[in-house]
Coordinates of C-alpha atoms in Angstrom, one line a residue:
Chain A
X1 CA 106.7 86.3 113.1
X2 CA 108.9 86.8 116.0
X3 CA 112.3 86.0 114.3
X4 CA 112.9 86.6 110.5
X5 CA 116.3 85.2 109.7
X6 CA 116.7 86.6 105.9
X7 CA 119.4 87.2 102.8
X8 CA 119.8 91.0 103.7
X9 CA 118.2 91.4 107.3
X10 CA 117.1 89.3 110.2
X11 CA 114.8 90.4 112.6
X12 CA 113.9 89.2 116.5
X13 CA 112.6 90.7 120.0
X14 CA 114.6 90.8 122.5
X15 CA 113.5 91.9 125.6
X16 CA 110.8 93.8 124.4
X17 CA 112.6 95.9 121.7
X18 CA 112.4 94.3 117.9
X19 CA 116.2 94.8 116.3
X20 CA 116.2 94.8 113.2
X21 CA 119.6 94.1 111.4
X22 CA 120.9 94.8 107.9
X23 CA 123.8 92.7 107.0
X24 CA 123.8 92.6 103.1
X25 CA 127.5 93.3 101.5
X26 CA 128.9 95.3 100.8
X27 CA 127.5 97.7 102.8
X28 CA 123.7 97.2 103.1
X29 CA 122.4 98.7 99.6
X30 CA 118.8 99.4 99.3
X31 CA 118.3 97.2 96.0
X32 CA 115.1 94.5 95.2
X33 CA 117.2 92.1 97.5
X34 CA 116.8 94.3 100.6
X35 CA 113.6 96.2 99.6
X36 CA 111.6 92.6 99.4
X37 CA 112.7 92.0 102.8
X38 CA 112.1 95.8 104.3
X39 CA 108.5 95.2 102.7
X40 CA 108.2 92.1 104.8
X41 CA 109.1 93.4 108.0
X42 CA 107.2 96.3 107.6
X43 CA 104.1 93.7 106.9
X44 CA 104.6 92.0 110.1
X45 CA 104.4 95.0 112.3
X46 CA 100.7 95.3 113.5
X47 CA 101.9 91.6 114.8
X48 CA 105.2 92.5 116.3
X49 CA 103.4 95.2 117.9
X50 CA 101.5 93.4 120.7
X51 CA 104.9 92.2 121.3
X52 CA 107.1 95.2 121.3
X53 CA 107.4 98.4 122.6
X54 CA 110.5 99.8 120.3
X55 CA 112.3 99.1 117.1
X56 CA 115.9 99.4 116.7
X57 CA 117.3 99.1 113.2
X58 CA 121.3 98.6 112.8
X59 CA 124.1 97.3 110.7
X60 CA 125.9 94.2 111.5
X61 CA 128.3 95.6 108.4
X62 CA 131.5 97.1 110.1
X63 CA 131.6 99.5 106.5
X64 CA 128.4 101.3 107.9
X65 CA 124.8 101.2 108.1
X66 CA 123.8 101.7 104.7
X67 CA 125.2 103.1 101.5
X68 CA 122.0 103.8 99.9
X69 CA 120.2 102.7 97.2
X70 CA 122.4 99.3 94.9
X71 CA 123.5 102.1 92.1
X72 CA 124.8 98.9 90.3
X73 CA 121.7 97.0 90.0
X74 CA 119.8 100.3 89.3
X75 CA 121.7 101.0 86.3
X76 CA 121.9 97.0 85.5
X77 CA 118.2 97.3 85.4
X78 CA 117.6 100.0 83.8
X79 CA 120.4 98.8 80.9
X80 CA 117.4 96.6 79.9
X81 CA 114.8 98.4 79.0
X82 CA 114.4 102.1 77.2
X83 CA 111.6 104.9 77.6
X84 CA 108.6 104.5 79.0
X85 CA 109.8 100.9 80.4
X86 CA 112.1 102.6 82.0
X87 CA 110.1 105.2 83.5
X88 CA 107.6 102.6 84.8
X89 CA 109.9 100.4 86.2
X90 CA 111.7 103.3 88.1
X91 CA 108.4 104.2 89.6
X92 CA 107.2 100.9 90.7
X93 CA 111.1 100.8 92.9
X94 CA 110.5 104.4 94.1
X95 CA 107.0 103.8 95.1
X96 CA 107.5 100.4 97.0
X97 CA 110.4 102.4 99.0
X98 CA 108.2 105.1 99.9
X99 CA 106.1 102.4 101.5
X100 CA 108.4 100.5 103.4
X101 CA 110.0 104.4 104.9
X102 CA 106.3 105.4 105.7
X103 CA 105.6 102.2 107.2
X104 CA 108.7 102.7 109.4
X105 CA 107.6 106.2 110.1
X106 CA 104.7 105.6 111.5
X107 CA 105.4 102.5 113.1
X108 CA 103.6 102.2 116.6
X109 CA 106.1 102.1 118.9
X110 CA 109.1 104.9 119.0
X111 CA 111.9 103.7 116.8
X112 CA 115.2 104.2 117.1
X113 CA 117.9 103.9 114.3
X114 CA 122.0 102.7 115.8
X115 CA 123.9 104.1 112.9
X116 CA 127.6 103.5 112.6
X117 CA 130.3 103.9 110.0
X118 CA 128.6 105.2 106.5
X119 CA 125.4 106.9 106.6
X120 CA 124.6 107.5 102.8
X121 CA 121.8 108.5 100.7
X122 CA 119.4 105.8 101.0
X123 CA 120.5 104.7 104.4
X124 CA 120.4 108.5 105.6
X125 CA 117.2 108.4 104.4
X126 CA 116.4 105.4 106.2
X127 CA 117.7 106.5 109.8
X128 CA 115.6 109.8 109.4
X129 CA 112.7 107.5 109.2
X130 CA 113.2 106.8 113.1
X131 CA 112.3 108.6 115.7
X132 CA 116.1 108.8 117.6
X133 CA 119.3 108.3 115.8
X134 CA 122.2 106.7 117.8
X135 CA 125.2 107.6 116.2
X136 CA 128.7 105.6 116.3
X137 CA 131.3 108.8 116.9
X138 CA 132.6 107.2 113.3
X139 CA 129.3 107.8 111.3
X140 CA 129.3 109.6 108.5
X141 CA 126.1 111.2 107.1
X142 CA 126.2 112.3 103.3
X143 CA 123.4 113.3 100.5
X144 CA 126.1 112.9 97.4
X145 CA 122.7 112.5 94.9
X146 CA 123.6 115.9 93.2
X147 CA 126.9 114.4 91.7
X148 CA 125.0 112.1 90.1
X149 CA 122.3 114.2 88.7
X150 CA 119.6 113.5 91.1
X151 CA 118.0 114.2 94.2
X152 CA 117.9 111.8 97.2
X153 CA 114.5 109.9 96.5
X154 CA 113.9 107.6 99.6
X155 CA 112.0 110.7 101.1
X156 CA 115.2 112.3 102.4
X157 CA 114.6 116.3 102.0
X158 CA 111.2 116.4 103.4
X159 CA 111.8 114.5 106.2
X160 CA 115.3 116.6 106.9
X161 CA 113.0 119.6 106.1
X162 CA 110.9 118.3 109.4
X163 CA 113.7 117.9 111.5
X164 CA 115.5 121.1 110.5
X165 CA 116.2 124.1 109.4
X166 CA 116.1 125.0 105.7
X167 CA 119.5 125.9 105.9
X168 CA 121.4 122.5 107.1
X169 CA 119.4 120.7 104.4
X170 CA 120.3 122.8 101.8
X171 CA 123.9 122.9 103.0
X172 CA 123.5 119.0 103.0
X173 CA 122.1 118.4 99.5
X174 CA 123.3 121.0 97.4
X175 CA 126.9 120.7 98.7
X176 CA 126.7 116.6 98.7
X177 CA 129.6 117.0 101.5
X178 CA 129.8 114.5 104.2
X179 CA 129.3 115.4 108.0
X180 CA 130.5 113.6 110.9
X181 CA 128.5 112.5 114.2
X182 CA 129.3 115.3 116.0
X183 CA 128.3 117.6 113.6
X184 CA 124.9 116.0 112.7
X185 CA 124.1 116.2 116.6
X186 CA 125.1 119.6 116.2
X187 CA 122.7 120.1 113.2
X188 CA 120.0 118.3 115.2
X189 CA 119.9 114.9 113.5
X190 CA 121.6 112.9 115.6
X191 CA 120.7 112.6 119.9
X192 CA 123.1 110.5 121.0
X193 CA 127.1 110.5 120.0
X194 CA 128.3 107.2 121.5
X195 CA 132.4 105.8 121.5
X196 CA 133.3 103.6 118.6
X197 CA 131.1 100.3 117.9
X198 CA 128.5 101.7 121.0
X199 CA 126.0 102.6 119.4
X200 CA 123.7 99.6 119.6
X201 CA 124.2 98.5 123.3
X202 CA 123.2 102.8 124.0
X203 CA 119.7 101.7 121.5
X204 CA 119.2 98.7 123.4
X205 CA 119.4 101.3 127.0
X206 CA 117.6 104.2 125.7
X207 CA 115.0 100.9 124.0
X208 CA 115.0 99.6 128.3
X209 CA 114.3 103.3 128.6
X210 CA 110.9 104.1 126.5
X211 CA 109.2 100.2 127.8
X212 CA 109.0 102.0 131.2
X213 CA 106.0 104.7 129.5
X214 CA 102.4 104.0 128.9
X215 CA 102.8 103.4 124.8
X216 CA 99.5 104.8 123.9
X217 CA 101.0 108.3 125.0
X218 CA 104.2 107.6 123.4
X219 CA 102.4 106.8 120.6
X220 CA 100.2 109.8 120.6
X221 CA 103.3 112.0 121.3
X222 CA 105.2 110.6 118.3
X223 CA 102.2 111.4 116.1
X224 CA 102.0 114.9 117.3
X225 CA 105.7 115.6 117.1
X226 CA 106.5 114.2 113.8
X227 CA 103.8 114.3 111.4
X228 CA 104.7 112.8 108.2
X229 CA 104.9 114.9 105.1
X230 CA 103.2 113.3 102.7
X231 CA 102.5 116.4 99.9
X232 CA 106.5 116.7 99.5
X233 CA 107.0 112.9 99.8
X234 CA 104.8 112.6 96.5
X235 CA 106.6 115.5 94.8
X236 CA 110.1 114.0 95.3
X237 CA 109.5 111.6 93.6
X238 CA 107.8 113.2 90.4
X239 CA 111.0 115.3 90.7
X240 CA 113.3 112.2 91.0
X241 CA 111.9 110.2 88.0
X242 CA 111.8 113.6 86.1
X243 CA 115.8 113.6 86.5
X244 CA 116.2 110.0 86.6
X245 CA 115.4 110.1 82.8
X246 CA 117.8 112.5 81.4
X247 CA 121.1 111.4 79.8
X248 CA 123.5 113.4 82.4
X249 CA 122.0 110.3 85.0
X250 CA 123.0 107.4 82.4
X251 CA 126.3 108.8 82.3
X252 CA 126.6 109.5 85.9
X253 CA 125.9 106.3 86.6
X254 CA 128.0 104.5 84.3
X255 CA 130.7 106.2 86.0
X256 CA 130.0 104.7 89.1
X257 CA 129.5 101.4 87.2
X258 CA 132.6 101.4 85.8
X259 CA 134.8 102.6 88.5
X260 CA 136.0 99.6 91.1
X261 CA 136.3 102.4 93.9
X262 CA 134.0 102.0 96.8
X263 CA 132.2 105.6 96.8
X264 CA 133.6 106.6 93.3
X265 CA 131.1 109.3 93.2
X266 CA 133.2 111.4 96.3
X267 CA 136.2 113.4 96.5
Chain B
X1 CA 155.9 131.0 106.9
X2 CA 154.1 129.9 103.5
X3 CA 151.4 130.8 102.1
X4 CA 148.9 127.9 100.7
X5 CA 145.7 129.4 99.0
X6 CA 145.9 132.7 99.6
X7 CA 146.7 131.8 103.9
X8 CA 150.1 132.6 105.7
X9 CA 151.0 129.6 107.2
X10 CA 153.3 128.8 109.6
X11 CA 155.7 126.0 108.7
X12 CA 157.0 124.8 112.2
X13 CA 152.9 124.1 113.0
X14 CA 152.6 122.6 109.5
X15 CA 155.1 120.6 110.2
X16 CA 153.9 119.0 113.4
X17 CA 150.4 118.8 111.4
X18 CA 151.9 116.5 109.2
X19 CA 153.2 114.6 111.7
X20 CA 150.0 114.1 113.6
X21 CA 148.6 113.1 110.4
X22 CA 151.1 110.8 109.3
X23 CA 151.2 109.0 112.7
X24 CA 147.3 109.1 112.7
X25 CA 147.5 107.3 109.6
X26 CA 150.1 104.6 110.3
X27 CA 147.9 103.9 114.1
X28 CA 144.8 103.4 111.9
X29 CA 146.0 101.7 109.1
X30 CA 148.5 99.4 111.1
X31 CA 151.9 100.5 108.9
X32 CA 154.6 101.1 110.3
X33 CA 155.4 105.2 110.7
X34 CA 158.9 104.7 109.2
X35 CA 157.4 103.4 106.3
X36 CA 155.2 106.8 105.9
X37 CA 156.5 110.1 104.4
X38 CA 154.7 114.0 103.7
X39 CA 154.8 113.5 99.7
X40 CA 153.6 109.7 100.1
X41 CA 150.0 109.0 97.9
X42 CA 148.4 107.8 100.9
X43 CA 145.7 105.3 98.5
X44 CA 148.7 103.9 97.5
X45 CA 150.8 103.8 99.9
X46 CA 148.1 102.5 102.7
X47 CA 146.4 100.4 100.1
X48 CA 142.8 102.6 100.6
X49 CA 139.7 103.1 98.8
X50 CA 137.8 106.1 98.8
X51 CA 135.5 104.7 101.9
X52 CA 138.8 104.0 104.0
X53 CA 139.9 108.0 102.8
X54 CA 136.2 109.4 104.9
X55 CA 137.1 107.1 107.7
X56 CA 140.7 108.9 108.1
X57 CA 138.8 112.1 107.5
X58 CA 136.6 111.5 110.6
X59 CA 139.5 110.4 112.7
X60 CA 141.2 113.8 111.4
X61 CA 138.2 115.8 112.3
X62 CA 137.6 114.0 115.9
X63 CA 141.8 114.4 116.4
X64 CA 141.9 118.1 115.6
X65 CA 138.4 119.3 116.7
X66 CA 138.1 120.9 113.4
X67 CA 135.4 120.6 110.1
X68 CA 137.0 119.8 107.2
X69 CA 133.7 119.5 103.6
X70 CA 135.3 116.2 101.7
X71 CA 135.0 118.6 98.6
X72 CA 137.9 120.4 99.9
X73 CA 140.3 117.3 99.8
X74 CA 139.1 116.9 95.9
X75 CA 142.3 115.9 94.2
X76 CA 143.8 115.9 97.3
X77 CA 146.2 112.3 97.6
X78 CA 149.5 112.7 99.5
X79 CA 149.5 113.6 103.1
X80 CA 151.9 116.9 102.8
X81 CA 148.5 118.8 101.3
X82 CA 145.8 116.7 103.2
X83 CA 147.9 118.5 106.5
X84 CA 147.6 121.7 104.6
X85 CA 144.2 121.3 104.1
X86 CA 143.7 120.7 107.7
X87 CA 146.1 123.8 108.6
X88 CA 144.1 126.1 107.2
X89 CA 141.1 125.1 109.3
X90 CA 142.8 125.5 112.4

């Protein structure tokens, strides 16, 4: 399928590169809504591939790229069922995201994630599935899971743990502080700092950019350079059920329920 | 001079810090500067969530060149201590 026009994201090629565009409000949360529609891109790209040489994933939400994962719907959900339900349930969500950001990890062509505005959890977790992040100069980067009782569970540490040093990512996760773009290019997560509401016409360059090399050695650098780490993948998210089920969670998330702030779990 | 947590502080560049902020925050915000003073609760008084207070706090970190961890601004609401807060980074 060469365009995809859906409820949470679209799809189409455009000169070679697919761009793929969340634009679900409020700002692009990971819930079933967006997951169904993640899983069916991800299922059309041995197609898109004979047609594409890059993949650029962005926001068309002027908030950010992604919040992270729909808290509201996660603790909706989870309202309605109790114990091992629960558990199950939990799984099943965790498992079908691990799919869809390995899918996007190893997708066969280099991929490049144009990140603007906020940069959270989920959606952190989702740009660190690309090869290049782009970064708006107003991106903001956070792990805030630790004030709610969790870890991030979209495969977030190991893959930080890939592309740095031990220390940023504990800085990142254990603090839950937010970072700015020219910081996280500091800390080696971002490549390119562009000026307000650039970052997707620098993608679509950098995209013009990779077409001109052979993509089987592109694609055989990628795999060299960045193999995915799937031992610590499957451990997060024993770890992240594991805390998912304690009462500190519930409440945490009630919290956030409850409160009609934005990000009521920050400063 | 003053000292805020423990930092001797001098008030003539605090005072110009609060100025930046406060004009920083009117330019962004599109409210007139007039209307903005140092003991103002700036979610009230600019009408902001907490996702509008992070954008500020990137403008504030591009404007002075400076780091300042969100869990430093906990509790943090009127724009005399946010330029504080920023103060002490400089």
């Amino acid at each position: 399928m060469k365009t995809f026009p859906g409820k949470a994201l679209s799809w189409r090629v455009e000169d070679g590169a697919i761009e793929l565009t969340l634009d679900y409000p409020p700002c692009n949360e990971i819930g079933l809504a967006m997951l169904a529609e993640l899983e069916q891109f991800v299922s059309a790209l041995s197609s898109l591939r004979t047609e594409a040489h890059a993949l650029i994933i962005s926001s068309a939400r002027s908030e950010g790229f992604c919040a992270g994962g729909d808290l509201r719907e996660l603790f909706r959900l989870s309202q309605q069922v109790t114990g091992a339900k629960r558990l199950s349930g939990l799984r099943d969500f965790i498992e079908r995201i691990h799919a869809v950001m390995n899918a996007l990890d190893e997708a066969p062509f280099t991929t490049i994630a144009a990140v603007n505005g906020l940069t959270f959890g989920g959606g952190f977790e989702l740009a660190l599935t690309c090869d290049l992040i782009i970064a708006d100069k107003m991106a903001r980067f956070c792990f805030p899971e630790l004030r709610l009782g969790l870890i991030p569970g979209f495969g977030g540490i190991p893959r930080l743990k890939r592309d740095l040093g031990n220390g940023v990512v504990r800085d990142l996760v254990l603090t839950g502080r937010s970072i700015n773009a020219a910081k996280a290019q500091t800390a080696g997560i971002v490549s390119q700092v562009t000026a307000e509401g650039d970052a997707l016409r620098v993608a679509r360059q950098t995209a013009a950019q990779l077409k001109k090399f052979d993509r089987n050695t592109a694609l055989a650098a990628k795999r060299f350079i960045k193999p995915i780490p799937y031992d610590e993948l499957r451990r997060e998210i024993e770890i992240f059920c594991e805390l998912f089920m304690r009462p500190a969670v519930e409440k945490g998330l009630r919290k956030f329920v409850e409160s009609k702030d934005a990000l009521p779990y920050l400063p | 001079m003053r000292s805020i947590c423990g930092n001797i502080v001098d008030m003539s560049s605090l005072q110009s810090t609060t100025d930046e902020v406060l004009r920083l925050a009117a330019e962004h915000f599109k409210v007139p500067r007039e209307q903005l003073t140092p003991d103002d609760d700036f979610f009230k008084k600019l009408g902001i969530n907490s996702l509008q207070a992070l954008d500020l706090l990137t403008r504030i970190e591009h404007h002075f060149h400076i780091e300042l961890p969100d869990y430093e601004l906990q509790g943090v609401s009127d724009f005399r201590t946010l330029a504080e807060r920023i103060q002490l980074r400089l």
